[in-house]
CSV table of N, CA and C in Angstrom, one decimal:
chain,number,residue,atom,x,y,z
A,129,UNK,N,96.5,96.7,89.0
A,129,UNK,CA,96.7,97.6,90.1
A,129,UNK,C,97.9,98.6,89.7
A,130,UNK,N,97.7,100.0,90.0
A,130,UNK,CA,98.8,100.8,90.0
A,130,UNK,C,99.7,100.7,90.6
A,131,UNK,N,101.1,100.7,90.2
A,131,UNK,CA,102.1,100.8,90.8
A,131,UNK,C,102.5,102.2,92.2
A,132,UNK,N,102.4,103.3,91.4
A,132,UNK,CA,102.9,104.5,91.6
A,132,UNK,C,101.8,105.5,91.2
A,133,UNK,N,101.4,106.4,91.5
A,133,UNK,CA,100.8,107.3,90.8
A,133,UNK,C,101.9,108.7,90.3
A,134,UNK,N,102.0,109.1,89.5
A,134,UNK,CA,102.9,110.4,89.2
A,134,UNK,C,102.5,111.5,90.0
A,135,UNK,N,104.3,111.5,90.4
A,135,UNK,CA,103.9,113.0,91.8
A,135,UNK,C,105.3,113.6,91.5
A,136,UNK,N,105.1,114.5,92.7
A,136,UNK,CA,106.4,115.8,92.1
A,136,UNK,C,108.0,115.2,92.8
A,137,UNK,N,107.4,114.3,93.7
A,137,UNK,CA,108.8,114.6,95.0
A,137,UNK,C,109.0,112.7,94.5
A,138,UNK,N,110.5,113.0,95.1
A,138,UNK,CA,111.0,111.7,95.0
A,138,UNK,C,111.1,110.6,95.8
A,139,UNK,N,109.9,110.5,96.6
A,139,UNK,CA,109.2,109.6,97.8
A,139,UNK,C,108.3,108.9,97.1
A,140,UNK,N,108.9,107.5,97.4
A,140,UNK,CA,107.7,106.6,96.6
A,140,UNK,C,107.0,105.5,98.2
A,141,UNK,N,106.1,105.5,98.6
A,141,UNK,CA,105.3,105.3,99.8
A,141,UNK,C,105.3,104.0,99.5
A,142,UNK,N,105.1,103.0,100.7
A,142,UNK,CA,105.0,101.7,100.9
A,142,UNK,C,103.8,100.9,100.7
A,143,UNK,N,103.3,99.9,100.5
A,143,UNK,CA,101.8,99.5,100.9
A,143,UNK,C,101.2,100.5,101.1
A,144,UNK,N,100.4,100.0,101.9
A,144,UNK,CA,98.9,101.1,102.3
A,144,UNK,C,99.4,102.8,102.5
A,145,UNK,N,100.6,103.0,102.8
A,145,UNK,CA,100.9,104.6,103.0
A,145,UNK,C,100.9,105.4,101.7
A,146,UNK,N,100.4,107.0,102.3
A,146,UNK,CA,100.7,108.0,101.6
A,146,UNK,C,101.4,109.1,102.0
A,147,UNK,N,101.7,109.5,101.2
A,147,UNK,CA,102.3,111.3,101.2
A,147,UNK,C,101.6,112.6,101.3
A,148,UNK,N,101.2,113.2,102.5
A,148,UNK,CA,100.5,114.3,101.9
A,148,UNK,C,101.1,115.7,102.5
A,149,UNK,N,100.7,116.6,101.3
A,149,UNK,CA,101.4,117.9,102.0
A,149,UNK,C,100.3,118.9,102.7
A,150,UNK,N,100.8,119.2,104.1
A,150,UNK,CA,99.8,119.6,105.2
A,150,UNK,C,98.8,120.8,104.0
A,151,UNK,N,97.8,121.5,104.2
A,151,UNK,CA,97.4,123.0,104.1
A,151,UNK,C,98.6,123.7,104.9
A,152,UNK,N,98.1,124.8,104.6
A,152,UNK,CA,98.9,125.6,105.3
A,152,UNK,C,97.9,126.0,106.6
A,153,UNK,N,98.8,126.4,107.7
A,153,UNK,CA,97.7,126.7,109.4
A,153,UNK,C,97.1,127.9,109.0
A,154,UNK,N,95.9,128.5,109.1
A,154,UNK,CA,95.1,130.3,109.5
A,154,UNK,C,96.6,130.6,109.8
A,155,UNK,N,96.5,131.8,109.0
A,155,UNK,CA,97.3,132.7,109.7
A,155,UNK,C,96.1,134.3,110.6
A,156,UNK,N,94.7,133.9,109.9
A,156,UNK,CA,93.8,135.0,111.0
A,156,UNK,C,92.8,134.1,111.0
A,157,UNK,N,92.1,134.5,112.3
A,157,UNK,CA,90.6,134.5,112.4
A,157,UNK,C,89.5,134.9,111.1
A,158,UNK,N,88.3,134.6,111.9
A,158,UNK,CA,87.4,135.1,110.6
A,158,UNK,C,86.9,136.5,110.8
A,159,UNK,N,87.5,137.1,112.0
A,159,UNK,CA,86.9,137.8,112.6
A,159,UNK,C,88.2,139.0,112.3
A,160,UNK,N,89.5,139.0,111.6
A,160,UNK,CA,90.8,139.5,111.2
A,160,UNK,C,91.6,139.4,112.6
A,161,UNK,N,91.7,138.8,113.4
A,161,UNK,CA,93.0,138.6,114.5
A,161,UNK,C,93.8,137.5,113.9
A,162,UNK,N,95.0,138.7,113.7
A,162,UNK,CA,96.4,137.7,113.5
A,162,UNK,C,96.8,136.6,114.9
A,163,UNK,N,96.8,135.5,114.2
A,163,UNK,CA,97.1,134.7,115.3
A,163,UNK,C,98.9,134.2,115.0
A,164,UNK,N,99.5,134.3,116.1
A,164,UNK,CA,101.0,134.1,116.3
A,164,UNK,C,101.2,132.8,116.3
A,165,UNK,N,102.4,132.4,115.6
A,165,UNK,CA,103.5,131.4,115.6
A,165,UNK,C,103.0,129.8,116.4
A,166,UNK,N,103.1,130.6,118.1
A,166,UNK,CA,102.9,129.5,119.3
A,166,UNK,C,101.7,128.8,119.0
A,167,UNK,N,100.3,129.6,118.5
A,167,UNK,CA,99.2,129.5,118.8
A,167,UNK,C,97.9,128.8,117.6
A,168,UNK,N,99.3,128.2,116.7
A,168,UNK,CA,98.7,127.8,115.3
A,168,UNK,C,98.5,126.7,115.7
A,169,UNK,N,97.6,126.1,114.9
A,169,UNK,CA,97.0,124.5,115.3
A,169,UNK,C,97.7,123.7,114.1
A,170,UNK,N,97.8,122.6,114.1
A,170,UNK,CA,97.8,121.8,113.2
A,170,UNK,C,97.0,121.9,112.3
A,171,UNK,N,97.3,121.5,111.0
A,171,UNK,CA,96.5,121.6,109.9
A,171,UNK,C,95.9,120.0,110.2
A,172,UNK,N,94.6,119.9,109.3
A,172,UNK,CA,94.4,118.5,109.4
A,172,UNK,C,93.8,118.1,108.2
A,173,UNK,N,94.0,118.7,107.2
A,173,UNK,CA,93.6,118.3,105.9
A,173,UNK,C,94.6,118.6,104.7
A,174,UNK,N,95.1,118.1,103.9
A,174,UNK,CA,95.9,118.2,102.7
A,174,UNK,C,95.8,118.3,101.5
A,175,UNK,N,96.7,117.4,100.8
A,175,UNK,CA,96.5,117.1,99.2
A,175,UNK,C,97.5,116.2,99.5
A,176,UNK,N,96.9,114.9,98.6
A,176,UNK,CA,97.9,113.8,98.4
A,176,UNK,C,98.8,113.9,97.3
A,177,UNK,N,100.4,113.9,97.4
A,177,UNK,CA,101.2,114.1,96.5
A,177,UNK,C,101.6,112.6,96.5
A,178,UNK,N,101.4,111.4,96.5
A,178,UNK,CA,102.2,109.9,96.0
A,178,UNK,C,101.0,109.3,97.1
A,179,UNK,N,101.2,107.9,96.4
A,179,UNK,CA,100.4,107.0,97.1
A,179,UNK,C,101.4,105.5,97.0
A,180,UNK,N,101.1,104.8,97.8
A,180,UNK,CA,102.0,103.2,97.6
A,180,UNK,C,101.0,102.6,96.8
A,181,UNK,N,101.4,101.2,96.8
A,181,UNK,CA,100.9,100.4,96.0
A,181,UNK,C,99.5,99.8,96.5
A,182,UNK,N,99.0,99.8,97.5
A,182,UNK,CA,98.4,99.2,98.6
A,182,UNK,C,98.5,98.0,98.9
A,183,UNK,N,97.7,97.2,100.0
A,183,UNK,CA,98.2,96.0,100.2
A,183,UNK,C,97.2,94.8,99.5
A,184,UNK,N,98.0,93.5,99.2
A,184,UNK,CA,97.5,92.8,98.4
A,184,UNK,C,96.2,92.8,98.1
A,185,UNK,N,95.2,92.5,99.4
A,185,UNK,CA,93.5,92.3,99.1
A,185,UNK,C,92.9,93.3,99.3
A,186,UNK,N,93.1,94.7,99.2
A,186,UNK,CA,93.0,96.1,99.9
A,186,UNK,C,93.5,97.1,98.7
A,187,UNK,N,93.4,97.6,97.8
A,187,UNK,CA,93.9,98.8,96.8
A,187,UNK,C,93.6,99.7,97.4
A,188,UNK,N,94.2,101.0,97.5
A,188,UNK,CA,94.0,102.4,97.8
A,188,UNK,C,92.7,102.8,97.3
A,189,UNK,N,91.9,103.7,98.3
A,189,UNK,CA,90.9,104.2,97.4
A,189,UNK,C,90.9,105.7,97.0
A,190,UNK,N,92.5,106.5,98.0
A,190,UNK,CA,92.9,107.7,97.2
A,190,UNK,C,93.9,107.7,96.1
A,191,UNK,N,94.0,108.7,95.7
A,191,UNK,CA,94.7,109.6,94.5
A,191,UNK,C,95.7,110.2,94.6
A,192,UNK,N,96.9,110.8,93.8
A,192,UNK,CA,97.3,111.7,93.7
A,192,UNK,C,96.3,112.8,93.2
A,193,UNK,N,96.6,114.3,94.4
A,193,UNK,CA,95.6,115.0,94.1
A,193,UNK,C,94.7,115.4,94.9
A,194,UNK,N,94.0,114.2,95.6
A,194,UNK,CA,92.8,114.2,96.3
A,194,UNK,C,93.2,115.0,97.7
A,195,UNK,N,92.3,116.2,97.8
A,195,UNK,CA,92.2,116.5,99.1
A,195,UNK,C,91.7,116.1,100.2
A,196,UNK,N,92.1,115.7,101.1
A,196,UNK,CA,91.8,114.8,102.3
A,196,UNK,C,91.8,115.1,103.8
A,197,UNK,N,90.8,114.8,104.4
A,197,UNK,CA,91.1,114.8,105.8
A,197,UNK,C,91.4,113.9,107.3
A,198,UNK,N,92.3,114.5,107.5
A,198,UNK,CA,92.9,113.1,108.8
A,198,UNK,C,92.7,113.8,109.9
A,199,UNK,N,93.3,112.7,111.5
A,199,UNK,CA,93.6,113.3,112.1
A,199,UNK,C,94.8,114.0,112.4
A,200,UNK,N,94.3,114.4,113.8
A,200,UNK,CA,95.0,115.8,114.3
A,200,UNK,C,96.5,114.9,114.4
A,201,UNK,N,96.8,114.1,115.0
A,201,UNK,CA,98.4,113.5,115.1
A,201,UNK,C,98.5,112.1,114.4
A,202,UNK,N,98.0,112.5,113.1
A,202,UNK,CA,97.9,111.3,112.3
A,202,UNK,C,99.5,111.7,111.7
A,203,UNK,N,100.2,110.2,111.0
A,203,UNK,CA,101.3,110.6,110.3
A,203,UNK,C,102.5,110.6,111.0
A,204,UNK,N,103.6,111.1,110.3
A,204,UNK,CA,105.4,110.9,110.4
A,204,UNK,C,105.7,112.2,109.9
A,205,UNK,N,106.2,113.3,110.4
A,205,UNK,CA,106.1,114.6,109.9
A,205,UNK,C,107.9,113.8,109.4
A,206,UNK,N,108.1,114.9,107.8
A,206,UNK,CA,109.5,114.1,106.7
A,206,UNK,C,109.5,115.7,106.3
A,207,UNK,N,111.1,116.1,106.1
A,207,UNK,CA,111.4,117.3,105.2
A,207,UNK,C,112.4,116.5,104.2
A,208,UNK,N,111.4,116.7,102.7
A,208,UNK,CA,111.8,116.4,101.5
A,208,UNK,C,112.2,117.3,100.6
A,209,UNK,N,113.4,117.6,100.4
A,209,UNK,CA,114.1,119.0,99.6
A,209,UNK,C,113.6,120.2,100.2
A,210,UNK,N,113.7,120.6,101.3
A,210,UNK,CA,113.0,121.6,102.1
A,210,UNK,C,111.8,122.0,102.7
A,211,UNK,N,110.7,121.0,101.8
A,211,UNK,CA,109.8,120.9,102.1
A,211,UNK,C,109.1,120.1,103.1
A,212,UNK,N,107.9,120.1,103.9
A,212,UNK,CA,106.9,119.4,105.2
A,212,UNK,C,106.2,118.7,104.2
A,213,UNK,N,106.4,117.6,105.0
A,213,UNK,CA,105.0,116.7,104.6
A,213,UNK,C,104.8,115.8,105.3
A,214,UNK,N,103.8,114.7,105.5
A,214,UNK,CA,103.2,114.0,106.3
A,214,UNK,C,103.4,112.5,105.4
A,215,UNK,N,103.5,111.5,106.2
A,215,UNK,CA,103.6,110.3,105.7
A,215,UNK,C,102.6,109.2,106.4
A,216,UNK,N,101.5,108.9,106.1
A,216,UNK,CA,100.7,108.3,107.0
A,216,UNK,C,100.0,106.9,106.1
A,217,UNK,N,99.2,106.2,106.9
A,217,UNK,CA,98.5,104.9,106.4
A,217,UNK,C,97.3,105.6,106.0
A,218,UNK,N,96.6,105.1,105.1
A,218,UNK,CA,95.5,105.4,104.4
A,218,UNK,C,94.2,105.2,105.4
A,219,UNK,N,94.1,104.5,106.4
A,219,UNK,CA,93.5,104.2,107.7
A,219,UNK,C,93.4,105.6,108.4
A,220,UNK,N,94.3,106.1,108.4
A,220,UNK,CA,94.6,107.5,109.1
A,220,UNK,C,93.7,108.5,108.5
A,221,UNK,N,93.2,108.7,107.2
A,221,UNK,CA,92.2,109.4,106.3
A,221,UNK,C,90.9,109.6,106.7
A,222,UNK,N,90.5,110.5,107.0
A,222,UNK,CA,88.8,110.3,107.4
A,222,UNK,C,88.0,110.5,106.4
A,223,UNK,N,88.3,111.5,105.2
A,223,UNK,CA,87.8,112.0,104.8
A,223,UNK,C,88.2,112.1,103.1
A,224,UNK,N,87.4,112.1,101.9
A,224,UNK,CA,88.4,113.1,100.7
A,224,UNK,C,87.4,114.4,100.7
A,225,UNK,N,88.1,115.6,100.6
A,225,UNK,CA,86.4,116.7,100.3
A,225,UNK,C,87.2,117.2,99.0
């Protein structure tokens, strides 16, 4: 079992948790209306930058790398050297696309 996967930031995740850094929100429609500040949604899909170790009888079955999708108030929003990112259980994942 892997320890660590190689990532950029110096957050090393617990058991079953990972690190992911949000997408960024639409800044327009498909239709070109700039949408403002107040009225941005949460992103709900990322890329995984670190993964933990997972738990004993359970290994992780994401990556560093893997694009993924969670829920809408899934996670622990963390600013790491200036940067957003989300810290959540791999449970929290719906999706890799």
């Amino acid at each position: 079992m892997e320890a660590l996967t190689e990532s950029k930031v110096n957050v090393r995740p617990l058991a079953d948790r990972v690190l992911v850094e949000p997408a960024p929100a639409e800044e327009k429609t498909a239709f070109g209306i700039i949408i403002p500040d107040t009225a941005k949604e949460k992103p709900q899909r990322g890329t995984i930058v670190a993964v933990g170790t997972g738990k004993k009888d359970e290994p992780l079955t994401v990556q560093v790398g893997d694009t993924v999708l969670y829920g809408k108030y899934a996670g622990t929003e963390i600013t790491v050297e200036g940067k957003e990112y989300l810290i959540m259980r791999e449970s929290d994942i719906f999706a890799i696309i």
